[in-house]
Short mmCIF file of C-alpha atoms in Angstrom, two decimals:
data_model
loop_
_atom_site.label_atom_id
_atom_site.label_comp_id
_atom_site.label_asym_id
_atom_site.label_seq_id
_atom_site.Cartn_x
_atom_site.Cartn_y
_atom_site.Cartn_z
CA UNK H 1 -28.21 20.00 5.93
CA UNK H 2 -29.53 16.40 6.54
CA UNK H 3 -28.11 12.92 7.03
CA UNK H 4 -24.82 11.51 5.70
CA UNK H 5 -23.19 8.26 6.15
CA UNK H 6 -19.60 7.08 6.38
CA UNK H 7 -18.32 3.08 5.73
CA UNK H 8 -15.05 1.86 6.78
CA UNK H 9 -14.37 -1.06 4.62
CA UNK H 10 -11.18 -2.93 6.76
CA UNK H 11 -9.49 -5.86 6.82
CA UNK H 12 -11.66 -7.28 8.11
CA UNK H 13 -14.88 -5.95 8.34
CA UNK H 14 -17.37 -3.49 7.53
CA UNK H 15 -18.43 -0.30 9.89
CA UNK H 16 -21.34 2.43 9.08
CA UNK H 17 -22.09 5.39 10.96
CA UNK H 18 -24.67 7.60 9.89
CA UNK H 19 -24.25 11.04 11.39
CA UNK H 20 -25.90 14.69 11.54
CA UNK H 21 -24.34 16.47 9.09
CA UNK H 22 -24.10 19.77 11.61
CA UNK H 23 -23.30 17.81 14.76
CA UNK H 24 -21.90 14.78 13.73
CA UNK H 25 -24.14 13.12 16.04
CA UNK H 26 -23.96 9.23 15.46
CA UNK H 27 -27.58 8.39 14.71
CA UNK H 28 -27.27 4.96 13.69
CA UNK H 29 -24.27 2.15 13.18
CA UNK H 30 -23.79 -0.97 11.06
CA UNK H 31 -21.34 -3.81 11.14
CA UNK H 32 -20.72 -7.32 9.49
CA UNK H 33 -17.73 -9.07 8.98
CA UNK H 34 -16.43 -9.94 5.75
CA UNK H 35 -16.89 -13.77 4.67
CA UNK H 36 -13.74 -15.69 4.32
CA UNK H 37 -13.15 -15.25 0.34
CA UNK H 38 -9.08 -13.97 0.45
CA UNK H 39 -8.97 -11.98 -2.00
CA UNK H 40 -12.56 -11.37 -3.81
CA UNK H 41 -13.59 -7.87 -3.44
CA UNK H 42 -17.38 -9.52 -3.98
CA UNK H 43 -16.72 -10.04 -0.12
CA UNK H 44 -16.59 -6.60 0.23
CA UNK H 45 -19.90 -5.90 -1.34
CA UNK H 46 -21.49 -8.63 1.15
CA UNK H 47 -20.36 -7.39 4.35
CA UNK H 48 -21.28 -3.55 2.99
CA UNK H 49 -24.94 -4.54 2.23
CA UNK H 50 -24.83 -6.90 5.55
CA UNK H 51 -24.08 -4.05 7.12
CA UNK H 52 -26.80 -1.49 6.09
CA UNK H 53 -29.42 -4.46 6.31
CA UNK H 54 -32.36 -3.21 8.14
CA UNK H 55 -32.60 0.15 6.15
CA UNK H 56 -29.85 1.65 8.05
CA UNK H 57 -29.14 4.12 5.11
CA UNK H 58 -32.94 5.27 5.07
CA UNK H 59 -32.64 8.93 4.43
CA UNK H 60 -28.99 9.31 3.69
CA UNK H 61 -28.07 11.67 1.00
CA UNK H 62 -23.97 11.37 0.64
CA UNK H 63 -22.08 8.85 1.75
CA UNK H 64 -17.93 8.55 1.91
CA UNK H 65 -15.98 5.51 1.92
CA UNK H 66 -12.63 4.58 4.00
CA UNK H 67 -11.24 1.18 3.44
CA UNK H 68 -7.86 -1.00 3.87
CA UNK H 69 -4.63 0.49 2.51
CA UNK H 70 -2.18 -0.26 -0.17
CA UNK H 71 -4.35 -3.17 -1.57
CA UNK H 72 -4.11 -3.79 -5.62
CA UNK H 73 -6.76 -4.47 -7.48
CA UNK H 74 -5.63 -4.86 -11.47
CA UNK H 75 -8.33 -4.53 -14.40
CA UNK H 76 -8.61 -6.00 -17.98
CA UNK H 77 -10.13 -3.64 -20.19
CA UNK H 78 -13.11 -4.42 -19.65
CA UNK H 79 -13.47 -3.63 -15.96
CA UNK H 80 -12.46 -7.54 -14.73
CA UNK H 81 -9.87 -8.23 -12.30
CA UNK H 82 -7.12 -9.95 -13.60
CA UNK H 83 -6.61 -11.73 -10.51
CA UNK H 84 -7.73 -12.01 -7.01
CA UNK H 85 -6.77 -8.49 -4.91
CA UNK H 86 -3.32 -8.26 -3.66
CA UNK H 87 -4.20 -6.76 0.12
CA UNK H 88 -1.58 -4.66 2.07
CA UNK H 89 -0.53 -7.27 4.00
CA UNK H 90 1.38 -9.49 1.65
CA UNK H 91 4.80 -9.97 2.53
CA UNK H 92 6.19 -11.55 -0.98
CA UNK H 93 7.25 -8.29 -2.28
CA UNK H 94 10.27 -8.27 0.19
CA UNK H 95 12.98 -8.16 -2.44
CA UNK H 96 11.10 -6.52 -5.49
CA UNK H 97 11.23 -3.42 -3.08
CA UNK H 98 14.42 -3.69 -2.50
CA UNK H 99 14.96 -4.32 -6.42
CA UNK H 100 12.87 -0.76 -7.12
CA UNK H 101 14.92 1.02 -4.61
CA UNK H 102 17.79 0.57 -7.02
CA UNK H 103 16.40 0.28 -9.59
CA UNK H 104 15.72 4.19 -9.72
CA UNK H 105 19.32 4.81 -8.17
CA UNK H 106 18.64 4.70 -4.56
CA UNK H 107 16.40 5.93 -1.03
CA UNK H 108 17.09 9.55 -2.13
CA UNK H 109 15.85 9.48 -5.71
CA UNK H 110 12.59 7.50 -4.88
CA UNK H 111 12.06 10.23 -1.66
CA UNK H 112 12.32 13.00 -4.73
CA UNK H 113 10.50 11.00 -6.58
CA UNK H 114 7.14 10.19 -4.99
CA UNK H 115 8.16 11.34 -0.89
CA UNK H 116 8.76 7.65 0.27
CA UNK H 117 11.16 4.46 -0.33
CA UNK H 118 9.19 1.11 -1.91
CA UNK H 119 7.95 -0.90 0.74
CA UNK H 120 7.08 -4.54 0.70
CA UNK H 121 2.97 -3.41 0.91
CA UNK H 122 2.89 -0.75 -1.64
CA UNK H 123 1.27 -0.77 -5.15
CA UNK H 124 4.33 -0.28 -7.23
CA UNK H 125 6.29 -3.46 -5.23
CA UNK H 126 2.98 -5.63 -6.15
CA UNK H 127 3.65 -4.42 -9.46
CA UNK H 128 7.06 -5.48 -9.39
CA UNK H 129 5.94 -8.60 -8.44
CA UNK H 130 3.27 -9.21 -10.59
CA UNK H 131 5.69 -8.73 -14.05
CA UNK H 132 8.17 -11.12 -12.70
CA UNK H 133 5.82 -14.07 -11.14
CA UNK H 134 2.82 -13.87 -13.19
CA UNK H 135 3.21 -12.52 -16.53
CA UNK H 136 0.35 -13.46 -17.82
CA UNK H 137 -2.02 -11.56 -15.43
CA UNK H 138 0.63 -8.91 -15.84
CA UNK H 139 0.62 -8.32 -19.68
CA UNK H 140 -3.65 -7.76 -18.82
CA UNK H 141 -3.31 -4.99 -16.68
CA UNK H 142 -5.36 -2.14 -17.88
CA UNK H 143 -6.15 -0.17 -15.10
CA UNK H 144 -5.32 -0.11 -11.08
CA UNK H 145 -7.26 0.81 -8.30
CA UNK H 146 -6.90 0.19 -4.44
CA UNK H 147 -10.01 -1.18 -2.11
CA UNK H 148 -11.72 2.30 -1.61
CA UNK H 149 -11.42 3.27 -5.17
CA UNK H 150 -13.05 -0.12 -6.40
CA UNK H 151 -16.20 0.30 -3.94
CA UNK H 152 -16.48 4.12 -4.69
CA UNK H 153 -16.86 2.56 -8.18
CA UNK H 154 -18.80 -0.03 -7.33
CA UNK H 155 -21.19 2.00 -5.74
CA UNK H 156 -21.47 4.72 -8.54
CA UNK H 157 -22.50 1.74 -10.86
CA UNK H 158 -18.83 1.07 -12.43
CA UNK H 159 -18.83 4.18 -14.34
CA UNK H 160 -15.85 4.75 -17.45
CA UNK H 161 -14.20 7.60 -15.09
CA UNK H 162 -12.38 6.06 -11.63
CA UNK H 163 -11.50 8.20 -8.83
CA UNK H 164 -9.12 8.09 -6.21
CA UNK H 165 -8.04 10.77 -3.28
CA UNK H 166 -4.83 12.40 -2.26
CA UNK H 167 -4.54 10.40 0.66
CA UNK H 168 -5.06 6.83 -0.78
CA UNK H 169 -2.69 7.92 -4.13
CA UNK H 170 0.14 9.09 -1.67
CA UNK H 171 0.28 5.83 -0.03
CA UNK H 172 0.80 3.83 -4.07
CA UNK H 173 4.66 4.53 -4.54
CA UNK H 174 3.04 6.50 -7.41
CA UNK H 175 2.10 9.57 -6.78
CA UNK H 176 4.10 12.70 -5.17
CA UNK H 177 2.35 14.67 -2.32
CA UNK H 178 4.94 17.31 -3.16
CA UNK H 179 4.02 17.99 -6.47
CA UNK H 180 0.31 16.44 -6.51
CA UNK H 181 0.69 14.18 -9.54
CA UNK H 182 1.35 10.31 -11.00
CA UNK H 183 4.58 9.04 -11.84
CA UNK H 184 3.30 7.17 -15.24
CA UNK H 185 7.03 6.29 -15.52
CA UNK H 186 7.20 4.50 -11.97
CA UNK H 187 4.68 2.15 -13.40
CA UNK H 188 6.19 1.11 -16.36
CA UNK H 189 9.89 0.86 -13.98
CA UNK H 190 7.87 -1.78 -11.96
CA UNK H 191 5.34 -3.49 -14.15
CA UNK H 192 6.99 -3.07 -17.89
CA UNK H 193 4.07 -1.23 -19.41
CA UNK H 194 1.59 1.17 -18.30
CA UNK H 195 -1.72 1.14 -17.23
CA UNK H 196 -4.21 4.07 -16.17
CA UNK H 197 -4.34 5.47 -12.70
CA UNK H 198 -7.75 6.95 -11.30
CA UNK H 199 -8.65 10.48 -11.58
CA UNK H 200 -7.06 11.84 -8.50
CA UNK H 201 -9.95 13.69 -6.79
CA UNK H 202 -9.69 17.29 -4.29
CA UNK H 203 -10.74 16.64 -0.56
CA UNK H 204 -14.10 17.75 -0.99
CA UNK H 205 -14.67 17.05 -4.71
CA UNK H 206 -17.47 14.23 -5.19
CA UNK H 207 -16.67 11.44 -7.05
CA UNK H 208 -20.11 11.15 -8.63
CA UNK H 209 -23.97 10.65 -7.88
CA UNK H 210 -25.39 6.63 -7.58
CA UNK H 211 -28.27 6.36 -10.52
CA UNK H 212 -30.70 7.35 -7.30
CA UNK H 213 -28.91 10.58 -7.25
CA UNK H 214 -27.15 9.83 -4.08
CA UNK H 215 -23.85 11.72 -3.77
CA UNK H 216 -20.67 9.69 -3.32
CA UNK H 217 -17.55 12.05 -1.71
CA UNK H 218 -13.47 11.05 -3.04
CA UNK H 219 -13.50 8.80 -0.55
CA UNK H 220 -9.81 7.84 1.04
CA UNK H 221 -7.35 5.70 3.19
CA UNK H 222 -7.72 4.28 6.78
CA UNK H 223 -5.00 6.39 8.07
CA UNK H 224 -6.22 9.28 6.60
CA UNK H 225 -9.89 8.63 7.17
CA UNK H 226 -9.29 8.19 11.25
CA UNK H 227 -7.25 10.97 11.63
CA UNK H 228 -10.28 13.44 9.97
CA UNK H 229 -12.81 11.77 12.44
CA UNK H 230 -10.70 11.93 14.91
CA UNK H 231 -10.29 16.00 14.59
CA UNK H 232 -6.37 16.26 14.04
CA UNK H 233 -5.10 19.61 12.90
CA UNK H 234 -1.77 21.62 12.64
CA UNK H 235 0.09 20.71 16.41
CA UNK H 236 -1.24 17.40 16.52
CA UNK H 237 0.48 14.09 16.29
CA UNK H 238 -0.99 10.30 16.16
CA UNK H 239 0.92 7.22 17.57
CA UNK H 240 -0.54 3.98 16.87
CA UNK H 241 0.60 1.02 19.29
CA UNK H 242 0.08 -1.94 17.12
CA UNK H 243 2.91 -4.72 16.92
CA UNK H 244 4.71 -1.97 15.38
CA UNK H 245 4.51 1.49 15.45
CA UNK H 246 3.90 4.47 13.07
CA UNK H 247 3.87 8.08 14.43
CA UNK H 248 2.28 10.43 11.97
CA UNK H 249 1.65 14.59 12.25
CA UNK H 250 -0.52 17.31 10.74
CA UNK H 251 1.93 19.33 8.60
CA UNK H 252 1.41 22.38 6.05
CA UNK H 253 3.62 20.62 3.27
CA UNK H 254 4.92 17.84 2.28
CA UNK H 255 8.25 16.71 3.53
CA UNK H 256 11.09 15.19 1.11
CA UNK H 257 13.72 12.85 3.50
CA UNK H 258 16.19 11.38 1.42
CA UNK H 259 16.94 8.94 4.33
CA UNK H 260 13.02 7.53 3.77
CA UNK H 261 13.05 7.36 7.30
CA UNK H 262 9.74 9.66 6.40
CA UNK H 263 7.28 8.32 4.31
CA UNK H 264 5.47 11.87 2.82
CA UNK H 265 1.32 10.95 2.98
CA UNK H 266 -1.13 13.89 1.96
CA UNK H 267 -3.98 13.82 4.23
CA UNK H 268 -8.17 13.66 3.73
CA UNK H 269 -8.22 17.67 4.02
CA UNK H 270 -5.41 19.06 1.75
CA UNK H 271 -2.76 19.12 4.16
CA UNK H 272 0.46 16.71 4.96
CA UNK H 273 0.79 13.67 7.09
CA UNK H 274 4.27 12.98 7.16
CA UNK H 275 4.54 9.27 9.23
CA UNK H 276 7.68 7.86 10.52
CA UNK H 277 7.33 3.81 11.58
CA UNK H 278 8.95 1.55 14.09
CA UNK H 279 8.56 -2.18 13.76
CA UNK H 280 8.59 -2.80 17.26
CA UNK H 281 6.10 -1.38 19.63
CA UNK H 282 3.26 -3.63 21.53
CA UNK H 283 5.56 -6.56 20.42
CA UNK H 284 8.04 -5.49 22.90
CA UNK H 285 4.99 -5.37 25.37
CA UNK H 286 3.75 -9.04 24.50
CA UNK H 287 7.72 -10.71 24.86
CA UNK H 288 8.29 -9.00 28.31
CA UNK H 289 5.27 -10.11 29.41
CA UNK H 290 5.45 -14.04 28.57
CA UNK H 291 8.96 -13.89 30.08
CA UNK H 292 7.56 -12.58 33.24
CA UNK H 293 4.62 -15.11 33.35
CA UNK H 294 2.20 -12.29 32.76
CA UNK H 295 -0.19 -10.27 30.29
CA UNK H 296 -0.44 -6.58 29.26
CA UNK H 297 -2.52 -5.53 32.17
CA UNK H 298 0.24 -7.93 34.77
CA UNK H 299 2.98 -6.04 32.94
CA UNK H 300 1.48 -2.59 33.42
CA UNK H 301 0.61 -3.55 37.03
CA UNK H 302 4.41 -4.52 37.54
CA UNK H 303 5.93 -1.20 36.10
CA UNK H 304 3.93 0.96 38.14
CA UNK H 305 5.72 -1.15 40.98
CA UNK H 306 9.55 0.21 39.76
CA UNK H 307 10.61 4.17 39.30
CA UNK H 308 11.58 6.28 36.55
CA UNK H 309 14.96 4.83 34.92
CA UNK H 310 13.79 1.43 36.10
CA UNK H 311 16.65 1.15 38.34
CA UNK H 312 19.02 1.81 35.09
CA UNK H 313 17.86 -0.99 33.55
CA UNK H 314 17.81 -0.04 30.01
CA UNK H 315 16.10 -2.02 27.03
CA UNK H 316 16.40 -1.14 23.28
CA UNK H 317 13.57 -2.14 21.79
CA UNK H 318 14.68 -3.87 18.49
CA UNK H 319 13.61 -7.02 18.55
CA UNK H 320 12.35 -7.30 14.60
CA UNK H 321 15.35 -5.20 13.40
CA UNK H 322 14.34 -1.55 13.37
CA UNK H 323 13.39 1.26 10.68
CA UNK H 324 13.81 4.10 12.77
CA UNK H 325 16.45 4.22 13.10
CA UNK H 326 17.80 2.01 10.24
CA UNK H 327 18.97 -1.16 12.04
CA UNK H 328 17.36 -3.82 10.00
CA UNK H 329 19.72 -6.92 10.83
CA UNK H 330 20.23 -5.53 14.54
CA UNK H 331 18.44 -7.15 17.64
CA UNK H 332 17.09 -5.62 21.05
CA UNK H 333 19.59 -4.86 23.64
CA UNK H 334 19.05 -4.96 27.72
CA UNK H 335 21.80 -3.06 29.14
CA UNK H 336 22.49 -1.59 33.09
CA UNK H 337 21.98 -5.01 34.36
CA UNK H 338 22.92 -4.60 38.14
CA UNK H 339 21.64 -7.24 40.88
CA UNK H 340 19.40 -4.31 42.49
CA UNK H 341 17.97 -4.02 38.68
CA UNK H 342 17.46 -7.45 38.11
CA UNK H 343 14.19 -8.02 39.21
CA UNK H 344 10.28 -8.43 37.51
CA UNK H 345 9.22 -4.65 38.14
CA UNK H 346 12.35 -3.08 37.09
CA UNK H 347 12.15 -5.36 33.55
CA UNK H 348 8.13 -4.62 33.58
CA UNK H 349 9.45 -0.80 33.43
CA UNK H 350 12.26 -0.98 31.16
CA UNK H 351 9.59 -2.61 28.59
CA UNK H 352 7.25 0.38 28.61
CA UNK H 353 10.65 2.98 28.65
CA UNK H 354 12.04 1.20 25.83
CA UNK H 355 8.66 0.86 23.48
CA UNK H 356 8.14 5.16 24.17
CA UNK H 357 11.56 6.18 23.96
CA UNK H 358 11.72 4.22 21.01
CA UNK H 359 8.79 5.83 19.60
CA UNK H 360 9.71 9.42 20.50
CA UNK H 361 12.92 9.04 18.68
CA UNK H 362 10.42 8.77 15.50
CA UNK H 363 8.60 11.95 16.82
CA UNK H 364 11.58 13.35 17.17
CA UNK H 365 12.15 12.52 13.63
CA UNK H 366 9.24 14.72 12.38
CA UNK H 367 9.84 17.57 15.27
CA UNK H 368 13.91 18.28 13.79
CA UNK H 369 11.90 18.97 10.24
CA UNK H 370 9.79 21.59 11.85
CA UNK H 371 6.76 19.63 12.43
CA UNK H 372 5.04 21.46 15.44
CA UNK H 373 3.75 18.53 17.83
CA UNK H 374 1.47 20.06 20.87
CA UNK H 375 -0.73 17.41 21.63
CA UNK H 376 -0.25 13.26 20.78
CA UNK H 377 -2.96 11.32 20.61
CA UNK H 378 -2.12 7.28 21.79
CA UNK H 379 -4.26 4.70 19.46
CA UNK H 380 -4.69 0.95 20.00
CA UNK H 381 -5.61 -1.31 22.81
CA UNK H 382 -2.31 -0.90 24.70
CA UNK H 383 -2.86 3.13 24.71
CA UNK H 384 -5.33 2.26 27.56
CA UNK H 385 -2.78 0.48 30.04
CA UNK H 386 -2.18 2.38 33.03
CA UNK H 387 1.79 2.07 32.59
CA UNK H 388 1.76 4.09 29.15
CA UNK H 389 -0.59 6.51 30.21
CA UNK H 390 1.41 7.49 32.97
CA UNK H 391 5.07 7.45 31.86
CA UNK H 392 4.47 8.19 27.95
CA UNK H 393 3.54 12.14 28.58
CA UNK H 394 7.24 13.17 30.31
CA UNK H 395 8.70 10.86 27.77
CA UNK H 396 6.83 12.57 24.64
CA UNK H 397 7.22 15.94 26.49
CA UNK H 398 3.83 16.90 25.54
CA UNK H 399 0.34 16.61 26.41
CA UNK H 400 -1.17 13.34 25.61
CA UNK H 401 -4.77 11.92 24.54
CA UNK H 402 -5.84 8.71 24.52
CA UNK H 403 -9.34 8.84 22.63
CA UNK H 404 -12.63 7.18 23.94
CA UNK H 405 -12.66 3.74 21.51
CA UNK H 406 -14.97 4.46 18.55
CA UNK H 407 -15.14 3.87 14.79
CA UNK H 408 -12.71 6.81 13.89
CA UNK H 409 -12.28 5.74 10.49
CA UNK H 410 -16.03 5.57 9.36
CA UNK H 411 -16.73 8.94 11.71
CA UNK H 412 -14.08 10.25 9.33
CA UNK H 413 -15.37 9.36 5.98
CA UNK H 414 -18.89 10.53 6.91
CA UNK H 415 -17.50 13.89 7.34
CA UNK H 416 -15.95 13.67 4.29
CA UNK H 417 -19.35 12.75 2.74
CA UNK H 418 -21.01 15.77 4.85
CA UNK H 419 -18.33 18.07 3.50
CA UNK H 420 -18.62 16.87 -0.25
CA UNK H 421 -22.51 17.56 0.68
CA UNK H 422 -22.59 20.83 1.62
CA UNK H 423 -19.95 22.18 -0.65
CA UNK H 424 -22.92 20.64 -3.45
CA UNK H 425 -25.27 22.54 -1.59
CA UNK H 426 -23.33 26.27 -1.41
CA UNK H 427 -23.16 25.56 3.04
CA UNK H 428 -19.76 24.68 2.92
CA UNK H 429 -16.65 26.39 1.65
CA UNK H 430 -13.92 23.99 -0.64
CA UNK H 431 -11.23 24.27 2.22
CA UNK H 432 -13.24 24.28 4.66
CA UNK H 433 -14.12 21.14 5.98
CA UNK H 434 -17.91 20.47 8.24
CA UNK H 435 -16.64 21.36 12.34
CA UNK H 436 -17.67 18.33 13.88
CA UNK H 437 -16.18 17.67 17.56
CA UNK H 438 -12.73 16.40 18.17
CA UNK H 439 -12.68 12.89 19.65
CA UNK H 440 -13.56 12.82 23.73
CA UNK H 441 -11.16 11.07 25.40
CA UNK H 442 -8.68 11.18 28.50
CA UNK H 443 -6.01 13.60 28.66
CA UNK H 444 -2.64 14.33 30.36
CA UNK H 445 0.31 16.17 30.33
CA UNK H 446 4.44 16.05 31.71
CA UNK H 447 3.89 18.65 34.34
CA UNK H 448 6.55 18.04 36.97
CA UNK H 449 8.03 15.10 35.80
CA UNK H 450 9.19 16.82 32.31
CA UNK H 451 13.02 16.79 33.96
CA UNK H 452 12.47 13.25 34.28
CA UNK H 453 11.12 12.34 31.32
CA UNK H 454 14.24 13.99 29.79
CA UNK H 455 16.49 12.05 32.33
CA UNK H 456 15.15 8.96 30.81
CA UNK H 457 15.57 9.52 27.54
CA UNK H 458 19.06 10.49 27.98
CA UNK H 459 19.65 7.29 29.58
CA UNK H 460 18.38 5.45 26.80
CA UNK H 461 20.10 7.09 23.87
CA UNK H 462 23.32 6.73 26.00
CA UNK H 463 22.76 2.84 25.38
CA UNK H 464 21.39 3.59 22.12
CA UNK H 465 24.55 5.43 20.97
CA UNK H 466 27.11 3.24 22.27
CA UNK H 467 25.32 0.10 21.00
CA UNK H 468 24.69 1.37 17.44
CA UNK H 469 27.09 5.00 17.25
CA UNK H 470 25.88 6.95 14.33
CA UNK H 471 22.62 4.62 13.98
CA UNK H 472 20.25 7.47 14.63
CA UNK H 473 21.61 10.44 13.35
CA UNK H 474 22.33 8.42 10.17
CA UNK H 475 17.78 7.69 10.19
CA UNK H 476 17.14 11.11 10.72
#
């Protein structure tokens, strides 16, 4: 079929890949970091044409785009921003969240609403926001777009029609994965008026052709981007270790929680990715270890020292408040301190227990809604410490992968862009998406320590239970 090329537009930088289109064979890569303009998508464009300097795109004939999530970029009518982006980050829009949640009468009627609760980083809190501290820029609004449907515009020459993707549009507050449409009324509940929302594109459905002809596929989300390149299906679930947590699966439909301990995300291919978060995962890693007098790698070293149970030592790992379960005013706990427990190795241990256990309870989340989970793949730097990869697969109770490090999210919108291609081209079918290989990485499952794994995990939600009765079964 040819040459395709995928661009992961991120926080903080710009990635290319350009790939076979059969193989997905990496043939060339690109990356420049964006200059320090907070705010000013122009940066965007700079880093992207940095970063396929040196005719890196020679030859390409599609190309998709991945780029940071739940980022706001308003437009006048004429196409201008309004004001500078609003990026996912921002934590301002704290309390207009909480104003939205009941606003529309609660957690439950915003999960049957759109599939998730208004959070502090999604479009319809900046909205919020925007209405009640600049009115102004507010009463301009035209049109709204996140950071990969601006470029996907940019790139197809700014065109009347905008385009978004399931994925990115399930992530807005907006839009229901359930039912595959806008909420124009959420908008005008947050902002006071309406304004248009892009076209919402299918997962293999171009969203146009540059004047050179070029094609341009939908286009979508990070999350949704890395988990196509990294070859998740059905089965398959994705932790990512970052300061917090988020566990997300494959699933065959969306899933309504009128908890909102599960925020319902369509994916880059058609299907579900229902994600449950934590806010405490490497976090819990990074405290442990300063106490000790250590790093990651010292802490990892010192658990590997202590056993399964760590002695009973016992650590709930809520040291930002917690999501899953709902504990947001609640604190971590260390409990089973005996003077046999209370030493470095046994803390070192407790650390790691507490982070996974705390984690599997949001697995566990998406497994008592009959999400199938066969295989987890681990994601972030701390996925590579020794200490996680060896107690995290009887704790999970499943096999688990920790993926060779490599631009997953670009990988994943160039086969979005090879897909989009071939479908043009009569190769490819609509639903079914180009078979590149599934990430390489290193693998490992329970085997004879499944019994315990489970013994573990009972002696955590013993703690867990008597410290906060109810707390979990309230979350789920």
């Amino acid at each position: 079929m040819g040459i395709v090329a995928g661009l992961d537009s991120s926080t903080e930088s710009t990635r290319i890949v350009v790939c076979d289109t059969d193989t997905g064979a990496v043939l060339r890569q690109g990356y420049a970091p964006h200059p320090h303009t907070d705010g000013d998508p122009q940066a965007w464009l700079i880093s992207l044409g940095e970063a396929a300097a040196g005719g890196l795109l020679e030859g390409v004939q599609a190309i998709g785009v991945s780029a940071q999530q739940n980022g706001l970029l308003a437009l006048d009518a004429g196409g201008v921003l309004v004001r500078p982006a609003m990026l996912g980050n921002d934590k301002r829009m704290q309390p207009c969240a909480a104003d939205l949640t009941d606003a529309l009468g609660g957690r439950a009627a915003w999960a049957q609403a759109v599939g998730s609760v208004p959070q502090p980083g999604q479009m319809v809190a900046k909205l919020r926001w925007l209405a009640r501290n600049e009115p102004e820029s507010a009463q301009r609004i035209a049109a709204l777009l996140q950071p990969h449907d601006w470029l996907v515009w940019q790139l197809l020459g700014r065109p009347l029609r905008r385009t978004t993707d399931r994925g990115d549009a399930s992530g807005t507050g907006l839009w229901s994965a359930a039912t595959g449409s806008w909420r124009p009324d959420l908008v005008e509940l947050a902002l006071g008026r309406q304004a248009v929302l892009p076209d919402v594109l299918a997962p293999a459905e171009p969203a146009g052709h540059t004047p050179e002809g070029l094609l341009i596929s939908a286009g979508t989300g990070e999350t949704m981007a890395a988990a196509f390149g990294l070859g998740v299906g059905p089965g398959d679930a994705v932790i990512s270790l970052g300061a917090s947590g988020s566990v997300f699966a494959v699933h065959h439909e969306a899933l309504v929680d009128d908890t909102g301990t599960i925020t319902s995300l369509a994916d880059a291919t058609g299907m579900h990715l229902p994600v449950v978060h934590t806010l405490n995962a490497v976090r819990v890693l990074r405290g442990t270890a300063e106490l000790l007098g250590t790093d990651l790698p010292g802490l990892s070293e010192l658990a590997l020292q202590s056993s399964p149970g760590s002695y009973g030592l016992v650590m709930l790992p809520y040291l930002e408040g917690e999501r899953t379960p709902h504990l947001p005013h609640t604190a971590g706990t260390l409990a089973g301190l005996r003077r046999e427990s209370m030493k470095p190795e046994h803390l070192a241990r407790a650390a790691f227990e507490g982070m996974l256990c705390g984690l599997t309870d949001a697995l566990d989340v998406l497994r008592t809604r009959g999400v199938q989970v066969r295989r987890v793949f681990l994601l972030g730097p701390a996925a590579e410490l020794p200490a996680v990869q060896a107690i995290a697969p009887a704790l999970f109770g499943t096999q688990i992968v920790v993926p060779q490090p490599a631009d997953y999210a670009a990988l994943g919108a160039a086969r979005q862009a090879a897909w989009a291609l071939g479908v043009q081209q009569g190769a490819l079918a609509p639903h079914e998406p180009p078979m590149w290989p599934a990430a390489a990485g290193q693998a490992a499952g329970p085997g004879e320590d499944l019994a315990v794994g489970q013994a573990v995990r009972q002696q955590y939600a013993a703690v867990r239970e008597q410290t906060h009765p109810g707390a979990f079964q309230a979350a789920g």
